[in-house]
Every structure is written in structure tokens, then in C-alpha cells.
Amino acid sequence: MIKHLRIKQFAGIEDLEIDMKEGLNVILGPNEAGKSTLVDALYALLFVDAKLNLKKVSSKQFMERALPYQKSDYAEGSLHFSFDGDDYILSKLWHHQKNELHMTKNGMKILDKSVIEDVLRRYLVYGEGTYAHVVFSKQDAFKRVFEAIKEDRESINNIEALLKKASMALDGLSIEAYRSRLSDILKDLTGNWDFERNRPVGNRMSDDPHKRNVGEILSHFYKIDSAKKDLEKACDLEENLANYKKEMILSEKSIDNILKNSDLDEGTESELIQGGMAKKELEMLENEYKALIEINRE
């Protein structure tokens, strides 16, 4: 089992460490985020000899891929894995003039290259060809992969055993069962979300009464949509509050003017009535203002 991958420097990746968990590990990220480079680094740690022969085309091609462009002249990484109850750390440094290969077993150094190769051979079970054609094959190379499998007797003989081993590693589930499980998880995540238009299917918003099969992505979208609508309501309430404040100020001024200009003992009936109405209007506005403040707070 692979426990930890460290990439000190490999192509466009620098100082990256990833912990692996038991079972299926999924790497997600946008285009050009470095997913393929990470997989290439893992493959190189397992299969690419640290000692490069620049007379070979394959070594030259590897250096072109692995060395950070115009930044450095080496690539380096390490892989922590467990096997038969023991912990191993495999480290490699690729350079056109120097190279390094290290392995530790339970903290003890292994210096003999043949011993290191034997550990990897027993750990991997199958040869490089099988992994290159099946495990590390890329989507855009499937046609060439299938042609290579036909010509590679080792791959043909080992694919069935490799798939059986994969089934055992997946808690006894077949690959089809795992695919079905992943499909169900995907449906739960993406239910009724239109990825092409980046919106709900049918453009059904949070206030649509006919919503159904709401996946997690859509559920979060609805929460955001509801929050936006609540924000719009809050903004309207703020505007209403401001208007009520203005009306209250005008009403208070009106009452003050009436009281100043009227002699309560000799005041006319119309002025008294006007003052009483102004007081009632002020009380009504104050009550509405308090209610709006409470609504806005919520």
C-alpha cells in the first residue's frame, strides 16, 4: 500500500506532499493543475532508473519531461509504501551527471541496488509493461495501449491476475460494483445540475415548486440563491427604514411647530385636531419602524 508521495521537484511540480489512504484515492483538479505530472512522477519513482543514459532516446525524453523547464537540472522525489508488514521509503534523484537511489526498510538503509530492485519486483508483482499498458495508461493513448497489449505477452498473461488483485483490493467488490457505487455517488453530487450551462437543469431556481432530484451541487446553489434573495429583501427593508425615518422626522417637526405656534388655552379647534392627528401618525410610524427593524435583524 502506498502511504505517502513526496515530489521535491518534477516537471512543473515543486515541494508537493500527498498522503494516501487505504482504498480508492481520487485526484481532482482543473486542467493544467498537475494531475498527470503527479502520476508521471509516481510511475518514475517505481520504474525509471535513477541512472540515466543520455545516449538513449528514452532517457533524453524523460529528462525533457521531468526537469522543470528553464528552472533546474534535476528531478527528485520519494515514495513511502508498506509491504509484508514492513515500511519502505524509496527515494530517487535524476540528473544528467549524477544520480541517487535510496531505500530504507523500517528506518534501516538498504544500499545494494539489486536488493532494492528485488523489493520493488516482489512489491509490484507484475512487470513494468503491465503497469505501463494498464494501470498508467492515458485516455488519449487507449488505441496505442490496446495495440501494445496485443504485442506484449507479459501484459496479456498478467492483466487477468491484475484485475483480480484489484477486485481484492476493493474490499472484495468487483470493478463493476465499484463503478456502480461511484456512479451513485456522482448522481448524489450532480443531480439535476447542467454542467454545460453551469446552472440548474431547466433553469429551476430555489423558489420553483417543481424541484426534484436535487444533488449536493444544486442544493448548495439553491442555498446561495435563497441567500441572494434574502439580501435583496434586506436591502429593500433598509431603504424603507430610511424613508420611515425621514417621515418620522417630518412628523416630529410638524408637532413641534404646532405646539410652538399654538396657545393650548386659546388654540383653535383645528390646530388641536391637527396636533392630535400628527401624534397618532408619529406613533404609527414608530410602531412600523420597530417592526421593520426586527424583520431586518432576522
Short mmCIF file of C-alpha atoms in Angstrom, two decimals:
data_model
loop_
_atom_site.label_atom_id
_atom_site.label_comp_id
_atom_site.label_asym_id
_atom_site.label_seq_id
_atom_site.Cartn_x
_atom_site.Cartn_y
_atom_site.Cartn_z
CA MET A 1 0.00 0.00 0.00
CA ILE A 2 1.29 3.46 -0.92
CA LYS A 3 1.16 5.73 2.14
CA HIS A 4 2.89 8.95 1.11
CA LEU A 5 4.22 10.59 -2.04
CA ARG A 6 6.68 13.47 -1.91
CA ILE A 7 7.73 15.36 -5.01
CA LYS A 8 10.62 17.72 -4.30
CA GLN A 9 10.89 18.70 -7.96
CA PHE A 10 9.40 17.10 -11.05
CA ALA A 11 8.38 18.98 -14.22
CA GLY A 12 6.03 21.77 -13.08
CA ILE A 13 5.54 20.40 -9.54
CA GLU A 14 7.66 21.64 -6.66
CA ASP A 15 7.57 20.70 -2.94
CA LEU A 16 4.36 18.65 -3.02
CA GLU A 17 3.43 16.02 -0.42
CA ILE A 18 0.35 13.77 -0.58
CA ASP A 19 -0.88 11.26 2.00
CA MET A 20 -2.62 8.22 0.54
CA LYS A 21 -5.48 6.42 2.29
CA GLU A 22 -6.39 2.75 2.17
CA GLY A 23 -8.81 2.04 -0.67
CA LEU A 24 -9.55 4.28 -3.64
CA ASN A 25 -7.73 7.64 -3.84
CA VAL A 26 -9.09 10.17 -6.34
CA ILE A 27 -7.09 13.14 -7.63
CA LEU A 28 -9.24 16.09 -8.73
CA GLY A 29 -8.29 19.44 -10.22
CA PRO A 30 -8.74 21.74 -13.22
CA ASN A 31 -6.80 21.40 -16.47
CA GLU A 32 -3.07 22.04 -16.16
CA ALA A 33 -3.23 21.66 -12.36
CA GLY A 34 -0.57 18.93 -12.44
CA LYS A 35 -2.64 15.72 -12.11
CA SER A 36 -0.88 13.94 -14.99
CA THR A 37 2.53 15.19 -13.82
CA LEU A 38 1.85 13.75 -10.35
CA VAL A 39 1.02 10.34 -11.87
CA ASP A 40 4.14 10.55 -14.09
CA ALA A 41 6.27 11.20 -11.00
CA LEU A 42 4.76 8.16 -9.24
CA TYR A 43 5.48 6.00 -12.28
CA ALA A 44 9.06 7.32 -12.49
CA LEU A 45 9.73 6.51 -8.82
CA LEU A 46 8.59 2.94 -9.39
CA PHE A 47 10.10 2.20 -12.81
CA VAL A 48 12.54 4.80 -14.17
CA ASP A 49 16.17 4.02 -13.30
CA ALA A 50 17.85 6.81 -11.36
CA LYS A 51 20.96 6.34 -13.50
CA LEU A 52 20.16 7.84 -16.88
CA ASN A 53 21.94 7.05 -20.12
CA LEU A 54 21.78 10.16 -22.27
CA LYS A 55 22.75 8.12 -25.31
CA LYS A 56 19.32 6.53 -25.11
CA VAL A 57 16.34 8.34 -26.59
CA SER A 58 14.11 7.23 -23.70
CA SER A 59 16.44 8.85 -21.15
CA LYS A 60 16.57 12.10 -23.11
CA GLN A 61 12.78 12.15 -23.41
CA PHE A 62 12.40 11.52 -19.69
CA MET A 63 14.72 14.40 -18.81
CA GLU A 64 12.80 16.71 -21.15
CA ARG A 65 9.55 15.79 -19.39
CA ALA A 66 10.77 15.61 -15.79
CA LEU A 67 13.14 18.55 -15.44
CA PRO A 68 11.44 21.88 -14.65
CA TYR A 69 11.70 23.95 -17.83
CA GLN A 70 14.43 26.63 -17.59
CA LYS A 71 14.41 26.34 -13.78
CA SER A 72 16.60 23.43 -12.75
CA ASP A 73 18.66 20.48 -13.99
CA TYR A 74 17.32 17.70 -11.77
CA ALA A 75 14.16 15.89 -10.66
CA GLU A 76 13.68 14.29 -7.25
CA GLY A 77 11.01 12.52 -5.19
CA SER A 78 10.28 9.78 -2.67
CA LEU A 79 7.63 7.13 -2.10
CA HIS A 80 6.58 5.65 1.26
CA PHE A 81 4.85 2.25 1.00
CA SER A 82 4.16 -0.80 3.17
CA PHE A 83 4.69 -4.39 2.10
CA ASP A 84 4.53 -7.67 4.06
CA GLY A 85 4.27 -5.77 7.35
CA ASP A 86 7.35 -3.63 6.67
CA ASP A 87 7.63 0.10 5.91
CA TYR A 88 9.75 1.21 2.96
CA ILE A 89 10.81 4.64 1.70
CA LEU A 90 12.15 4.78 -1.85
CA SER A 91 13.97 7.96 -2.97
CA LYS A 92 15.34 8.88 -6.39
CA LEU A 93 17.28 11.80 -7.84
CA TRP A 94 17.65 12.13 -11.61
CA HIS A 95 20.41 14.32 -13.06
CA HIS A 96 22.31 14.24 -16.35
CA GLN A 97 25.63 13.99 -14.47
CA LYS A 98 24.77 12.44 -11.11
CA ASN A 99 22.04 10.21 -9.71
CA GLU A 100 20.91 8.91 -6.34
CA LEU A 101 18.91 5.84 -5.30
CA HIS A 102 17.99 5.27 -1.66
CA MET A 103 15.70 2.90 0.19
CA THR A 104 15.03 2.34 3.86
CA LYS A 105 13.26 -0.62 5.44
CA ASN A 106 11.76 0.18 8.84
CA GLY A 107 14.27 3.03 9.12
CA MET A 108 17.31 0.90 8.14
CA LYS A 109 19.19 1.86 4.96
CA ILE A 110 19.42 -0.52 2.00
CA LEU A 111 22.45 0.31 -0.15
CA ASP A 112 22.53 -2.68 -2.52
CA LYS A 113 20.73 -1.76 -5.75
CA SER A 114 19.91 -5.40 -6.52
CA VAL A 115 18.18 -5.75 -3.13
CA ILE A 116 16.17 -2.58 -3.80
CA GLU A 117 15.12 -3.90 -7.22
CA ASP A 118 14.13 -7.24 -5.66
CA VAL A 119 11.92 -5.48 -3.08
CA LEU A 120 10.19 -3.49 -5.84
CA ARG A 121 9.78 -6.59 -8.01
CA ARG A 122 8.09 -8.51 -5.18
CA TYR A 123 6.00 -5.48 -4.17
CA LEU A 124 4.73 -4.74 -7.67
CA VAL A 125 4.17 -8.45 -8.59
CA TYR A 126 3.82 -7.63 -12.30
CA GLY A 127 6.34 -6.15 -14.69
CA GLU A 128 6.65 -2.60 -15.94
CA GLY A 129 4.89 -3.43 -19.22
CA THR A 130 1.67 -4.44 -17.49
CA TYR A 131 1.58 -1.28 -15.39
CA ALA A 132 2.52 0.95 -18.33
CA HIS A 133 -0.21 -0.51 -20.54
CA VAL A 134 -2.97 -0.94 -17.98
CA VAL A 135 -2.54 0.97 -14.71
CA PHE A 136 -0.79 4.09 -16.03
CA SER A 137 -2.35 4.21 -19.49
CA LYS A 138 -3.68 7.60 -20.57
CA GLN A 139 -7.07 8.25 -22.12
CA ASP A 140 -5.68 9.80 -25.30
CA ALA A 141 -3.47 6.75 -25.85
CA PHE A 142 -6.03 3.94 -25.47
CA LYS A 143 -5.76 2.83 -29.09
CA ARG A 144 -1.97 2.54 -28.86
CA VAL A 145 -2.33 0.86 -25.47
CA PHE A 146 -4.55 -1.89 -26.85
CA GLU A 147 -2.17 -2.44 -29.75
CA ALA A 148 0.77 -2.64 -27.32
CA ILE A 149 -1.08 -5.16 -25.15
CA LYS A 150 -1.52 -7.43 -28.18
CA GLU A 151 2.21 -7.38 -28.76
CA ASP A 152 3.21 -7.68 -25.09
CA ARG A 153 2.92 -11.28 -23.88
CA GLU A 154 3.64 -10.26 -20.28
CA SER A 155 0.68 -7.86 -20.25
CA ILE A 156 -1.68 -10.40 -21.80
CA ASN A 157 -0.74 -13.02 -19.21
CA ASN A 158 -0.95 -10.66 -16.25
CA ILE A 159 -3.99 -8.47 -16.93
CA GLU A 160 -6.47 -11.03 -15.62
CA ALA A 161 -4.46 -11.58 -12.44
CA LEU A 162 -4.02 -7.82 -12.03
CA LEU A 163 -7.76 -7.21 -12.30
CA LYS A 164 -8.44 -9.98 -9.78
CA LYS A 165 -5.95 -8.36 -7.40
CA ALA A 166 -7.69 -5.01 -7.95
CA SER A 167 -11.00 -6.62 -7.02
CA MET A 168 -9.49 -7.95 -3.80
CA ALA A 169 -8.05 -4.52 -3.01
CA LEU A 170 -11.52 -3.00 -3.43
CA ASP A 171 -12.90 -4.79 -0.35
CA GLY A 172 -13.96 -7.79 -2.39
CA LEU A 173 -16.13 -5.77 -4.76
CA SER A 174 -15.81 -6.26 -8.47
CA ILE A 175 -14.71 -3.34 -10.62
CA GLU A 176 -18.26 -3.16 -11.99
CA ALA A 177 -19.64 -2.92 -8.46
CA TYR A 178 -17.21 -0.14 -7.67
CA ARG A 179 -18.16 1.62 -10.88
CA SER A 180 -21.83 1.35 -9.88
CA ARG A 181 -21.05 2.72 -6.42
CA LEU A 182 -19.11 5.65 -7.88
CA SER A 183 -21.95 6.28 -10.33
CA ASP A 184 -24.41 6.52 -7.42
CA ILE A 185 -22.11 8.93 -5.59
CA LEU A 186 -21.81 11.02 -8.76
CA LYS A 187 -25.60 11.18 -9.10
CA ASP A 188 -25.93 12.31 -5.49
CA LEU A 189 -23.43 15.07 -6.19
CA THR A 190 -24.62 16.23 -9.61
CA GLY A 191 -28.38 15.54 -9.59
CA ASN A 192 -30.23 17.98 -11.91
CA TRP A 193 -27.21 20.24 -12.42
CA ASP A 194 -26.50 21.37 -16.00
CA PHE A 195 -22.69 21.45 -16.30
CA GLU A 196 -22.72 22.73 -19.87
CA ARG A 197 -24.70 25.85 -18.90
CA ASN A 198 -23.47 25.92 -15.28
CA ARG A 199 -26.98 26.22 -13.86
CA PRO A 200 -29.89 24.01 -12.67
CA VAL A 201 -31.49 21.77 -15.29
CA GLY A 202 -34.46 23.64 -16.75
CA ASN A 203 -33.16 26.76 -15.00
CA ARG A 204 -35.32 25.90 -11.98
CA MET A 205 -34.40 28.31 -9.20
CA SER A 206 -34.84 27.93 -5.45
CA ASP A 207 -38.42 29.23 -5.47
CA ASP A 208 -39.55 26.78 -8.18
CA PRO A 209 -42.21 24.43 -6.71
CA HIS A 210 -41.27 21.64 -9.16
CA LYS A 211 -37.73 20.96 -7.93
CA ARG A 212 -36.74 17.29 -7.73
CA ASN A 213 -33.68 15.02 -7.58
CA VAL A 214 -31.62 17.80 -6.04
CA GLY A 215 -27.92 16.83 -5.86
CA GLU A 216 -25.39 18.35 -3.46
CA ILE A 217 -24.11 20.86 -6.01
CA LEU A 218 -27.63 22.03 -6.78
CA SER A 219 -28.53 22.10 -3.08
CA HIS A 220 -25.65 24.49 -2.37
CA PHE A 221 -26.64 26.58 -5.39
CA TYR A 222 -30.18 26.90 -4.01
CA LYS A 223 -28.79 27.99 -0.63
CA ILE A 224 -26.77 30.70 -2.38
CA ASP A 225 -29.78 31.72 -4.50
CA SER A 226 -32.02 31.96 -1.39
CA ALA A 227 -29.35 34.00 0.40
CA LYS A 228 -29.18 36.41 -2.54
CA LYS A 229 -32.95 36.87 -2.46
CA ASP A 230 -32.88 37.41 1.30
CA LEU A 231 -30.17 40.01 0.74
CA GLU A 232 -32.34 41.81 -1.82
CA LYS A 233 -35.22 41.84 0.67
CA ALA A 234 -32.91 43.19 3.36
CA CYS A 235 -31.76 45.96 1.02
CA ASP A 236 -35.41 46.88 0.32
CA LEU A 237 -36.11 46.94 4.05
CA GLU A 238 -33.11 49.20 4.60
CA GLU A 239 -34.50 51.60 2.02
CA ASN A 240 -37.96 51.51 3.65
CA LEU A 241 -36.40 52.15 7.04
CA ALA A 242 -34.62 55.20 5.69
CA ASN A 243 -37.89 56.54 4.24
CA TYR A 244 -39.75 55.93 7.51
CA LYS A 245 -37.03 57.75 9.42
CA LYS A 246 -37.48 60.77 7.14
CA GLU A 247 -41.27 60.71 7.63
CA MET A 248 -40.86 60.43 11.41
CA ILE A 249 -38.53 63.41 11.46
CA LEU A 250 -41.02 65.45 9.40
CA SER A 251 -43.88 64.41 11.71
CA GLU A 252 -41.89 65.36 14.81
CA LYS A 253 -41.11 68.76 13.28
CA SER A 254 -44.77 69.22 12.40
CA ILE A 255 -45.83 68.52 16.01
CA ASP A 256 -43.16 70.87 17.35
CA ASN A 257 -44.33 73.66 15.04
CA ILE A 258 -47.95 73.18 16.10
CA LEU A 259 -47.04 73.26 19.77
CA LYS A 260 -44.87 76.36 19.33
CA ASN A 261 -47.41 78.31 17.29
CA SER A 262 -50.49 77.31 19.27
CA ASP A 263 -51.67 78.57 22.66
CA LEU A 264 -53.14 75.42 24.24
CA ASP A 265 -55.56 77.52 26.29
CA GLU A 266 -56.70 79.64 23.38
CA GLY A 267 -55.77 77.36 20.48
CA THR A 268 -58.26 76.83 17.73
CA GLU A 269 -60.05 73.54 17.44
CA SER A 270 -58.48 72.83 14.04
CA GLU A 271 -54.94 73.22 15.38
CA LEU A 272 -55.67 70.88 18.29
CA ILE A 273 -57.15 68.31 15.93
CA GLN A 274 -54.13 68.66 13.63
CA GLY A 275 -51.75 68.14 16.54
CA GLY A 276 -53.65 65.05 17.71
CA MET A 277 -53.52 63.56 14.20
CA ALA A 278 -49.81 64.26 13.94
CA LYS A 279 -49.20 62.49 17.27
CA LYS A 280 -51.17 59.43 16.10
CA GLU A 281 -49.26 59.36 12.80
CA LEU A 282 -45.99 59.56 14.68
CA GLU A 283 -46.99 56.66 16.96
CA MET A 284 -48.00 54.58 13.93
CA LEU A 285 -44.69 55.30 12.16
CA GLU A 286 -42.73 54.44 15.30
CA ASN A 287 -44.50 51.07 15.58
CA GLU A 288 -43.90 50.28 11.90
CA TYR A 289 -40.28 51.34 12.28
CA LYS A 290 -39.78 48.96 15.23
CA ALA A 291 -41.38 46.10 13.27
CA LEU A 292 -39.13 46.74 10.27
CA ILE A 293 -36.04 46.79 12.48
CA GLU A 294 -36.98 43.38 13.89
CA ILE A 295 -37.61 41.95 10.39
CA ASN A 296 -34.33 43.37 9.10
CA ARG A 297 -32.47 41.92 12.08
CA GLU A 298 -33.80 38.45 11.27
#
